[in-house]
Short mmCIF file of N, CA and C in Angstrom, two decimals:
data_model
loop_
_atom_site.label_atom_id
_atom_site.label_comp_id
_atom_site.label_asym_id
_atom_site.label_seq_id
_atom_site.Cartn_x
_atom_site.Cartn_y
_atom_site.Cartn_z
N MET A 1 15.90 -2.16 3.66
CA MET A 1 14.95 -3.26 3.59
C MET A 1 15.34 -4.16 2.44
N ASN A 2 15.25 -5.43 2.66
CA ASN A 2 15.57 -6.42 1.64
C ASN A 2 14.65 -6.22 0.43
N ILE A 3 15.24 -6.05 -0.75
CA ILE A 3 14.49 -5.78 -1.97
C ILE A 3 13.51 -6.89 -2.30
N TYR A 4 13.88 -8.13 -2.03
CA TYR A 4 12.99 -9.26 -2.32
C TYR A 4 11.80 -9.29 -1.37
N LYS A 5 12.04 -8.96 -0.13
CA LYS A 5 10.96 -8.89 0.85
C LYS A 5 9.97 -7.80 0.45
N LYS A 6 10.52 -6.64 0.08
CA LYS A 6 9.68 -5.52 -0.35
C LYS A 6 8.86 -5.91 -1.58
N ARG A 7 9.50 -6.54 -2.54
CA ARG A 7 8.81 -6.96 -3.77
C ARG A 7 7.70 -7.95 -3.46
N ASP A 8 7.97 -8.90 -2.58
CA ASP A 8 6.95 -9.89 -2.22
C ASP A 8 5.75 -9.23 -1.54
N ILE A 9 6.01 -8.27 -0.67
CA ILE A 9 4.91 -7.57 0.01
C ILE A 9 4.08 -6.79 -1.01
N ILE A 10 4.74 -6.05 -1.89
CA ILE A 10 4.03 -5.26 -2.91
C ILE A 10 3.23 -6.18 -3.82
N ASN A 11 3.81 -7.29 -4.24
CA ASN A 11 3.08 -8.24 -5.09
C ASN A 11 1.86 -8.81 -4.37
N HIS A 12 2.01 -9.08 -3.09
CA HIS A 12 0.87 -9.59 -2.31
C HIS A 12 -0.25 -8.55 -2.26
N ILE A 13 0.11 -7.30 -2.00
CA ILE A 13 -0.89 -6.23 -1.93
C ILE A 13 -1.57 -6.06 -3.29
N ARG A 14 -0.79 -6.06 -4.36
CA ARG A 14 -1.37 -5.92 -5.70
C ARG A 14 -2.29 -7.08 -6.04
N SER A 15 -1.97 -8.28 -5.56
CA SER A 15 -2.79 -9.45 -5.87
C SER A 15 -4.19 -9.35 -5.26
N LYS A 16 -4.35 -8.48 -4.27
CA LYS A 16 -5.65 -8.30 -3.62
C LYS A 16 -6.58 -7.40 -4.42
N GLY A 17 -6.08 -6.80 -5.49
CA GLY A 17 -6.91 -5.89 -6.29
C GLY A 17 -6.71 -4.45 -5.85
N ARG A 18 -7.78 -3.68 -5.96
CA ARG A 18 -7.71 -2.26 -5.61
C ARG A 18 -7.43 -2.10 -4.12
N LEU A 19 -6.81 -0.99 -3.78
CA LEU A 19 -6.53 -0.69 -2.38
C LEU A 19 -7.84 -0.44 -1.65
N PRO A 20 -7.91 -0.78 -0.36
CA PRO A 20 -9.14 -0.58 0.40
C PRO A 20 -9.47 0.91 0.55
N THR A 21 -10.77 1.19 0.62
CA THR A 21 -11.24 2.57 0.72
C THR A 21 -12.11 2.75 1.95
N ASP A 22 -12.34 4.01 2.30
CA ASP A 22 -13.26 4.33 3.39
C ASP A 22 -14.68 4.41 2.85
N GLN A 23 -15.63 4.80 3.68
CA GLN A 23 -17.03 4.84 3.27
C GLN A 23 -17.30 5.88 2.19
N ASP A 24 -16.39 6.84 2.02
CA ASP A 24 -16.55 7.86 0.99
C ASP A 24 -15.85 7.49 -0.31
N GLY A 25 -15.23 6.32 -0.36
CA GLY A 25 -14.55 5.88 -1.57
C GLY A 25 -13.11 6.34 -1.70
N GLN A 26 -12.58 6.97 -0.66
CA GLN A 26 -11.19 7.43 -0.66
C GLN A 26 -10.28 6.31 -0.18
N VAL A 27 -9.14 6.15 -0.84
CA VAL A 27 -8.18 5.14 -0.41
C VAL A 27 -7.74 5.47 1.01
N LEU A 28 -7.61 4.44 1.82
CA LEU A 28 -7.19 4.63 3.21
C LEU A 28 -5.83 5.30 3.27
N PRO A 29 -5.57 6.09 4.32
CA PRO A 29 -4.24 6.68 4.50
C PRO A 29 -3.18 5.59 4.67
N VAL A 30 -1.95 5.96 4.42
CA VAL A 30 -0.83 5.01 4.45
C VAL A 30 -0.75 4.27 5.79
N ASN A 31 -0.87 4.98 6.89
CA ASN A 31 -0.79 4.32 8.20
C ASN A 31 -1.91 3.30 8.39
N ASP A 32 -3.09 3.62 7.89
CA ASP A 32 -4.21 2.67 7.98
C ASP A 32 -3.98 1.46 7.09
N LEU A 33 -3.33 1.68 5.94
CA LEU A 33 -3.01 0.55 5.06
C LEU A 33 -2.02 -0.40 5.72
N LEU A 34 -1.07 0.17 6.47
CA LEU A 34 -0.12 -0.68 7.21
C LEU A 34 -0.88 -1.60 8.16
N VAL A 35 -1.88 -1.06 8.84
CA VAL A 35 -2.68 -1.86 9.77
C VAL A 35 -3.55 -2.84 9.00
N TRP A 36 -4.18 -2.37 7.91
CA TRP A 36 -5.08 -3.22 7.11
C TRP A 36 -4.37 -4.50 6.65
N PHE A 37 -3.14 -4.33 6.17
CA PHE A 37 -2.38 -5.48 5.67
C PHE A 37 -1.52 -6.11 6.76
N GLU A 38 -1.67 -5.66 8.01
CA GLU A 38 -0.96 -6.17 9.19
C GLU A 38 0.56 -6.04 9.09
N LEU A 39 1.00 -5.05 8.32
CA LEU A 39 2.43 -4.83 8.19
C LEU A 39 3.01 -4.20 9.45
N ASN A 40 2.16 -3.52 10.22
CA ASN A 40 2.62 -2.92 11.47
C ASN A 40 3.05 -3.98 12.48
N LYS A 41 2.52 -5.20 12.34
CA LYS A 41 2.88 -6.30 13.25
C LYS A 41 4.06 -7.10 12.73
N ARG A 42 4.27 -7.08 11.43
CA ARG A 42 5.25 -7.99 10.81
C ARG A 42 6.57 -7.33 10.44
N LEU A 43 6.58 -6.00 10.42
CA LEU A 43 7.79 -5.29 10.00
C LEU A 43 8.32 -4.45 11.15
N ASN A 44 9.65 -4.29 11.18
CA ASN A 44 10.22 -3.39 12.17
C ASN A 44 9.99 -1.94 11.72
N GLN A 45 10.35 -1.00 12.56
CA GLN A 45 10.07 0.42 12.29
C GLN A 45 10.71 0.90 10.98
N GLU A 46 11.95 0.51 10.75
CA GLU A 46 12.64 0.92 9.52
C GLU A 46 11.93 0.37 8.28
N GLU A 47 11.55 -0.89 8.34
CA GLU A 47 10.85 -1.50 7.21
C GLU A 47 9.48 -0.86 7.00
N GLN A 48 8.83 -0.48 8.08
CA GLN A 48 7.54 0.20 7.96
C GLN A 48 7.69 1.54 7.23
N GLU A 49 8.76 2.25 7.51
CA GLU A 49 8.99 3.53 6.83
C GLU A 49 9.19 3.31 5.33
N HIS A 50 9.92 2.27 4.96
CA HIS A 50 10.08 1.94 3.54
C HIS A 50 8.73 1.62 2.91
N MET A 51 7.93 0.84 3.61
CA MET A 51 6.64 0.43 3.06
C MET A 51 5.67 1.60 2.99
N LYS A 52 5.78 2.56 3.88
CA LYS A 52 4.93 3.76 3.79
C LYS A 52 5.18 4.48 2.47
N ARG A 53 6.45 4.59 2.10
CA ARG A 53 6.77 5.24 0.81
C ARG A 53 6.22 4.42 -0.35
N GLU A 54 6.37 3.10 -0.28
CA GLU A 54 5.87 2.24 -1.35
C GLU A 54 4.35 2.29 -1.44
N LEU A 55 3.68 2.29 -0.31
CA LEU A 55 2.22 2.37 -0.30
C LEU A 55 1.76 3.72 -0.86
N GLY A 56 2.49 4.77 -0.55
CA GLY A 56 2.18 6.08 -1.12
C GLY A 56 2.26 6.05 -2.64
N LEU A 57 3.25 5.36 -3.16
CA LEU A 57 3.39 5.23 -4.61
C LEU A 57 2.26 4.39 -5.20
N LEU A 58 1.83 3.35 -4.49
CA LEU A 58 0.70 2.55 -4.96
C LEU A 58 -0.58 3.38 -4.99
N ILE A 59 -0.78 4.22 -3.99
CA ILE A 59 -1.95 5.10 -3.96
C ILE A 59 -1.93 6.04 -5.16
N GLU A 60 -0.76 6.65 -5.41
CA GLU A 60 -0.62 7.55 -6.55
C GLU A 60 -0.90 6.83 -7.86
N SER A 61 -0.35 5.65 -8.03
CA SER A 61 -0.54 4.94 -9.30
C SER A 61 -2.01 4.55 -9.48
N GLN A 62 -2.69 4.16 -8.41
CA GLN A 62 -4.11 3.83 -8.52
C GLN A 62 -4.90 5.08 -8.89
N PHE A 63 -4.57 6.22 -8.29
CA PHE A 63 -5.25 7.47 -8.60
C PHE A 63 -5.08 7.83 -10.07
N PHE A 64 -3.85 7.75 -10.57
CA PHE A 64 -3.61 8.11 -11.97
C PHE A 64 -4.25 7.12 -12.93
N MET A 65 -4.28 5.85 -12.58
CA MET A 65 -4.96 4.87 -13.43
C MET A 65 -6.46 5.15 -13.48
N ASP A 66 -7.02 5.56 -12.35
CA ASP A 66 -8.43 5.94 -12.33
C ASP A 66 -8.68 7.16 -13.21
N GLN A 67 -7.76 8.12 -13.17
CA GLN A 67 -7.90 9.32 -14.00
C GLN A 67 -7.83 8.97 -15.48
N LEU A 68 -6.94 8.07 -15.84
CA LEU A 68 -6.82 7.66 -17.24
C LEU A 68 -8.05 6.90 -17.71
N GLY A 69 -8.66 6.15 -16.80
CA GLY A 69 -9.84 5.36 -17.14
C GLY A 69 -11.11 6.18 -17.25
N SER A 70 -11.09 7.39 -16.70
CA SER A 70 -12.30 8.24 -16.73
C SER A 70 -12.50 8.91 -18.05
#
C-alpha cells in the first residue's frame, strides 16, 4: 500500500477524534471500523488488510492513552 495514501487515511481518521464505540462504550471491531469510515468501498482487498493492522494499532493506542489518563 502506498505509504502516503495510508498516512492520509490515518490522519483523516485521527482528525475525527476518538474512534467510534458501541452502546457499551467499546471501540468497534476493526471490520466495523472499515465500514464506518467506508474504507471497504474505497480500498482493494490488499489495502484493506493493511488498514486492518493500522486500525488495530489505533485501537491499542487509544486504549493505552485511556489507561494513562485514568
